[in-house]
């Protein structure tokens, strides 16, 4: 029986097939053996009634002090058993109190309670949560990993008993190829499990800012804006005049008294001259 998974170069195709007693064809991804493993694994997972769900979302909260709120958000997430993958803060300016953005990884089983804590940091302006069922993808990866592990084990056992040089080379090549595929799929499975176990939430913390005044874009809007500015200016002058009237009256009385005193002094100085 020829060895499956051998290299397909021209020299290998021209060489006679190597036969070994009891040598069975190793399984490769996509073969009927892997399909049987897939069906068995899928049936077991469905029997357990477990689902794999990747949850992501975005949350925007308006806070009086976004920088302080960011520190509190980190505390809330870490208390829940999560972590912060990224954190960006913008310092306060004359127009606002700054802002902060955080990429949070929150345990899926405590996502609801943690979101409530994050929304309580201020006024929740926007909340969007998205859930994607990846059960089939997880089952497929598990089945392929199981098939590749079994294939590597069988090829390794054959390698220990092989004596023909050509068979040894073919076995080593097949093992190396399957081992690389196995490590790649195991990495994909770990990444998927991390996404399922820890939901990803992008949190934006902003401060309240005054909305910019709308600029007039037509003649009528300009006329209305000009009239409003004029009436506002007149109103300001009237208010200022009302504030100044008492002070002006007091200043007038003081000036009148000073004028009387000055005239009396001048009259007193003029009397001796007239007598002479």
Short mmCIF file of C-alpha atoms in Angstrom, two decimals:
data_model
loop_
_atom_site.label_atom_id
_atom_site.label_comp_id
_atom_site.label_asym_id
_atom_site.label_seq_id
_atom_site.Cartn_x
_atom_site.Cartn_y
_atom_site.Cartn_z
CA UNK A 1 0.00 0.00 0.00
CA UNK A 2 1.44 3.39 -0.96
CA UNK A 3 1.99 6.10 1.64
CA UNK A 4 -0.43 9.03 1.52
CA UNK A 5 0.87 12.56 1.95
CA UNK A 6 4.12 12.04 0.04
CA UNK A 7 5.62 14.89 -1.88
CA UNK A 8 4.36 15.38 -5.43
CA UNK A 9 7.57 16.38 -7.17
CA UNK A 10 8.49 14.84 -10.52
CA UNK A 11 11.15 12.60 -8.98
CA UNK A 12 8.72 11.23 -6.40
CA UNK A 13 6.06 10.53 -9.01
CA UNK A 14 8.53 8.54 -11.10
CA UNK A 15 9.75 6.48 -8.12
CA UNK A 16 7.95 3.21 -7.37
CA UNK A 17 5.47 3.23 -4.54
CA UNK A 18 6.81 2.04 -1.20
CA UNK A 19 4.81 -0.74 0.41
CA UNK A 20 4.97 -1.78 4.04
CA UNK A 21 3.06 -4.62 5.64
CA UNK A 22 0.19 -3.29 7.68
CA UNK A 23 0.82 0.30 6.53
CA UNK A 24 -2.54 2.07 6.43
CA UNK A 25 -3.24 5.30 4.61
CA UNK A 26 -2.95 8.21 7.04
CA UNK A 27 -5.83 10.60 7.41
CA UNK A 28 -5.62 14.08 5.99
CA UNK A 29 -8.00 17.01 6.39
CA UNK A 30 -11.02 16.59 4.17
CA UNK A 31 -10.89 12.74 3.96
CA UNK A 32 -13.76 10.45 4.90
CA UNK A 33 -12.04 9.61 8.17
CA UNK A 34 -12.04 13.26 9.19
CA UNK A 35 -15.69 13.51 8.20
CA UNK A 36 -16.49 10.65 10.59
CA UNK A 37 -14.60 12.43 13.36
CA UNK A 38 -16.44 15.66 12.57
CA UNK A 39 -19.83 13.99 12.81
CA UNK A 40 -18.96 12.27 16.06
CA UNK A 41 -17.56 15.42 17.64
CA UNK A 42 -20.46 17.55 16.50
CA UNK A 43 -22.94 15.06 17.88
CA UNK A 44 -21.20 15.08 21.24
CA UNK A 45 -21.18 18.88 21.43
CA UNK A 46 -24.82 19.14 20.42
CA UNK A 47 -25.70 16.56 23.02
CA UNK A 48 -24.09 18.81 25.64
CA UNK A 49 -26.36 21.65 24.41
CA UNK A 50 -23.52 24.18 24.57
CA UNK A 51 -23.25 27.18 22.31
CA UNK A 52 -20.21 29.29 21.47
CA UNK A 53 -21.08 32.97 21.06
CA UNK A 54 -18.72 35.87 20.34
CA UNK A 55 -20.05 39.13 21.80
CA UNK A 56 -18.80 42.57 20.82
CA UNK A 57 -20.16 46.05 21.40
CA UNK A 58 -19.65 49.78 21.73
CA UNK A 59 -20.68 52.00 24.64
CA UNK A 60 -20.55 55.80 24.78
CA UNK A 61 -20.94 57.53 28.15
CA UNK A 62 -20.97 61.25 28.93
CA UNK A 63 -19.19 61.91 32.24
CA UNK A 64 -18.29 65.03 34.20
CA UNK A 65 -14.68 63.85 34.47
CA UNK A 66 -13.88 61.31 31.71
CA UNK A 67 -10.32 60.72 32.96
CA UNK A 68 -11.51 59.76 36.44
CA UNK A 69 -14.33 57.71 34.90
CA UNK A 70 -11.76 55.78 32.84
CA UNK A 71 -9.90 54.75 36.00
CA UNK A 72 -13.18 53.63 37.55
CA UNK A 73 -14.02 51.65 34.40
CA UNK A 74 -10.71 49.80 34.67
CA UNK A 75 -11.48 48.94 38.29
CA UNK A 76 -14.96 47.65 37.38
CA UNK A 77 -13.63 45.43 34.58
CA UNK A 78 -10.73 44.02 36.57
CA UNK A 79 -13.04 43.28 39.50
CA UNK A 80 -15.21 41.25 37.12
CA UNK A 81 -12.15 39.24 36.04
CA UNK A 82 -11.56 41.05 32.75
CA UNK A 83 -8.73 43.13 31.39
CA UNK A 84 -7.99 46.30 29.44
CA UNK A 85 -6.35 45.73 26.05
CA UNK A 86 -6.01 49.41 25.11
CA UNK A 87 -6.52 52.80 26.77
CA UNK A 88 -6.28 56.31 25.30
CA UNK A 89 -6.83 59.56 27.20
CA UNK A 90 -7.13 63.14 25.93
CA UNK A 91 -6.29 65.87 28.44
CA UNK A 92 -8.90 68.50 29.36
CA UNK A 93 -8.99 71.73 27.35
CA UNK A 94 -10.73 75.08 27.68
CA UNK A 95 -13.80 73.73 25.92
CA UNK A 96 -14.22 70.34 27.60
CA UNK A 97 -13.01 68.08 30.39
CA UNK A 98 -11.14 65.68 28.15
CA UNK A 99 -12.08 62.23 26.89
CA UNK A 100 -10.98 58.60 27.06
CA UNK A 101 -11.41 55.44 25.01
CA UNK A 102 -10.84 51.92 26.30
CA UNK A 103 -10.86 48.48 24.68
CA UNK A 104 -12.24 46.17 27.36
CA UNK A 105 -12.29 42.37 27.56
CA UNK A 106 -15.09 41.30 29.88
CA UNK A 107 -15.98 37.72 30.93
CA UNK A 108 -19.08 36.77 28.97
CA UNK A 109 -20.86 35.34 32.00
CA UNK A 110 -20.65 38.70 33.81
CA UNK A 111 -21.14 41.00 30.82
CA UNK A 112 -24.59 42.27 31.83
CA UNK A 113 -23.63 43.35 35.34
CA UNK A 114 -20.39 44.90 34.12
CA UNK A 115 -22.20 46.90 31.43
CA UNK A 116 -24.57 48.25 34.08
CA UNK A 117 -21.57 49.44 36.08
CA UNK A 118 -20.01 51.11 33.04
CA UNK A 119 -23.24 52.88 32.10
CA UNK A 120 -23.50 54.19 35.67
CA UNK A 121 -20.28 56.18 35.18
CA UNK A 122 -22.37 58.96 33.62
CA UNK A 123 -25.13 59.32 31.06
CA UNK A 124 -25.21 56.44 28.58
CA UNK A 125 -25.52 58.07 25.16
CA UNK A 126 -25.08 54.97 22.98
CA UNK A 127 -25.04 51.21 23.61
CA UNK A 128 -24.75 48.61 20.82
CA UNK A 129 -24.15 44.90 21.48
CA UNK A 130 -23.62 42.30 18.75
CA UNK A 131 -23.59 38.51 19.30
CA UNK A 132 -22.40 35.99 16.70
CA UNK A 133 -22.90 32.23 17.14
CA UNK A 134 -19.65 30.46 16.24
CA UNK A 135 -20.62 27.01 17.50
CA UNK A 136 -20.25 25.40 14.07
CA UNK A 137 -16.84 26.99 13.56
CA UNK A 138 -15.65 25.77 16.97
CA UNK A 139 -16.93 22.25 16.29
CA UNK A 140 -15.24 22.17 12.88
CA UNK A 141 -11.91 23.24 14.36
CA UNK A 142 -12.20 20.67 17.16
CA UNK A 143 -12.88 17.90 14.63
CA UNK A 144 -9.99 18.90 12.38
CA UNK A 145 -7.63 19.13 15.34
CA UNK A 146 -8.64 15.66 16.53
CA UNK A 147 -8.15 14.20 13.05
CA UNK A 148 -4.73 15.82 12.64
CA UNK A 149 -3.58 14.65 16.06
CA UNK A 150 -4.60 11.09 15.24
CA UNK A 151 -2.84 11.32 11.87
CA UNK A 152 0.36 12.63 13.44
CA UNK A 153 0.30 9.87 16.06
CA UNK A 154 -0.11 7.15 13.41
CA UNK A 155 2.63 8.57 11.21
CA UNK A 156 4.95 8.88 14.19
CA UNK A 157 4.34 5.23 15.07
CA UNK A 158 5.06 4.20 11.47
CA UNK A 159 8.23 6.29 11.50
CA UNK A 160 9.51 4.30 14.47
CA UNK A 161 9.21 1.00 12.57
CA UNK A 162 10.10 2.12 9.04
CA UNK A 163 13.40 0.90 7.56
CA UNK A 164 13.22 2.05 3.95
CA UNK A 165 14.91 5.41 3.33
CA UNK A 166 12.23 6.60 0.90
CA UNK A 167 9.49 5.75 3.36
CA UNK A 168 11.34 7.52 6.17
CA UNK A 169 11.65 10.69 4.10
CA UNK A 170 8.00 10.58 3.08
CA UNK A 171 6.89 9.99 6.66
CA UNK A 172 8.97 12.86 8.00
CA UNK A 173 7.60 15.18 5.32
CA UNK A 174 4.02 14.17 6.04
CA UNK A 175 4.50 14.54 9.81
CA UNK A 176 6.04 18.00 9.40
CA UNK A 177 3.18 19.14 7.17
CA UNK A 178 0.47 17.83 9.46
CA UNK A 179 2.21 19.17 12.56
CA UNK A 180 2.29 22.65 11.01
CA UNK A 181 -1.41 22.44 10.15
CA UNK A 182 -2.17 21.19 13.64
CA UNK A 183 -0.35 24.05 15.35
CA UNK A 184 -2.11 26.58 13.11
CA UNK A 185 -5.56 25.17 13.89
CA UNK A 186 -4.80 24.97 17.60
CA UNK A 187 -3.86 28.66 17.54
CA UNK A 188 -7.12 29.47 15.75
CA UNK A 189 -9.06 27.47 18.32
CA UNK A 190 -7.38 29.26 21.23
CA UNK A 191 -8.13 32.63 19.65
CA UNK A 192 -11.78 31.68 19.10
CA UNK A 193 -12.09 30.42 22.67
CA UNK A 194 -10.65 33.70 23.95
CA UNK A 195 -13.23 35.66 21.95
CA UNK A 196 -16.02 33.49 23.32
CA UNK A 197 -14.87 33.63 26.94
CA UNK A 198 -14.12 37.37 26.93
CA UNK A 199 -16.49 39.80 25.23
CA UNK A 200 -14.90 42.83 23.57
CA UNK A 201 -16.41 46.21 24.44
CA UNK A 202 -15.15 49.53 23.08
CA UNK A 203 -15.92 52.19 25.72
CA UNK A 204 -15.88 55.92 24.87
CA UNK A 205 -15.99 58.43 27.72
CA UNK A 206 -16.71 62.02 26.69
CA UNK A 207 -17.57 65.28 28.43
CA UNK A 208 -20.42 67.73 27.86
CA UNK A 209 -19.51 70.53 25.47
CA UNK A 210 -21.52 73.56 24.36
CA UNK A 211 -22.94 73.13 20.88
CA UNK A 212 -21.53 75.66 18.38
CA UNK A 213 -23.84 78.46 17.30
CA UNK A 214 -25.42 77.99 13.91
CA UNK A 215 -24.17 80.51 11.35
CA UNK A 216 -26.78 82.28 9.14
CA UNK A 217 -26.66 81.17 5.53
CA UNK A 218 -29.43 83.34 3.94
CA UNK A 219 -30.27 87.06 3.86
CA UNK A 220 -33.32 86.56 6.05
CA UNK A 221 -31.32 84.54 8.57
CA UNK A 222 -28.68 87.27 8.58
CA UNK A 223 -31.34 89.95 9.11
CA UNK A 224 -32.87 88.02 11.98
CA UNK A 225 -29.44 87.42 13.51
CA UNK A 226 -28.54 91.12 13.12
CA UNK A 227 -31.81 92.27 14.69
CA UNK A 228 -31.33 89.83 17.55
CA UNK A 229 -27.82 91.17 18.08
CA UNK A 230 -29.08 94.77 17.95
CA UNK A 231 -31.89 94.18 20.45
CA UNK A 232 -29.48 92.31 22.64
CA UNK A 233 -27.06 95.24 22.56
CA UNK A 234 -29.85 97.73 23.35
CA UNK A 235 -31.00 95.54 26.18
CA UNK A 236 -27.46 95.41 27.50
CA UNK A 237 -27.22 99.23 27.37
CA UNK A 238 -30.51 99.60 29.23
CA UNK A 239 -29.36 97.20 31.91
CA UNK A 240 -26.05 99.03 32.19
CA UNK A 241 -27.89 102.36 32.41
CA UNK A 242 -30.12 101.00 35.13
CA UNK A 243 -27.06 99.94 37.07
CA UNK A 244 -25.38 103.34 36.60
CA UNK A 245 -28.38 105.61 37.44
CA UNK A 246 -27.97 105.42 41.26
CA UNK A 247 -24.26 106.08 40.93
CA UNK A 248 -24.85 108.96 38.52
CA UNK A 249 -27.40 110.51 40.90
CA UNK A 250 -24.95 110.23 43.78
CA UNK A 251 -22.21 111.74 41.65
CA UNK A 252 -24.56 114.62 40.68
CA UNK A 253 -25.34 115.43 44.30
CA UNK A 254 -21.65 115.36 45.18
CA UNK A 255 -20.87 117.65 42.23
CA UNK A 256 -23.64 120.09 43.29
CA UNK A 257 -22.30 120.26 46.83
CA UNK A 258 -18.79 120.84 45.55
CA UNK A 259 -20.04 123.61 43.27
CA UNK A 260 -21.81 125.41 46.15
CA UNK A 261 -18.70 125.20 48.33
CA UNK A 262 -16.49 126.58 45.56
CA UNK A 263 -18.84 129.52 44.90
CA UNK A 264 -18.97 130.42 48.59
CA UNK A 265 -15.20 130.42 48.81
CA UNK A 266 -14.94 132.66 45.77
CA UNK A 267 -17.54 135.04 47.24
CA UNK A 268 -15.67 135.18 50.55
CA UNK A 269 -12.43 136.09 48.80
CA UNK A 270 -14.12 138.83 46.76
CA UNK A 271 -15.62 140.75 49.78
CA UNK A 272 -12.28 142.25 51.10
CA UNK A 273 -11.44 143.59 47.66
CA UNK A 274 -14.81 145.40 47.37
CA UNK A 275 -14.39 146.97 50.86
CA UNK A 276 -11.03 148.45 49.91
#
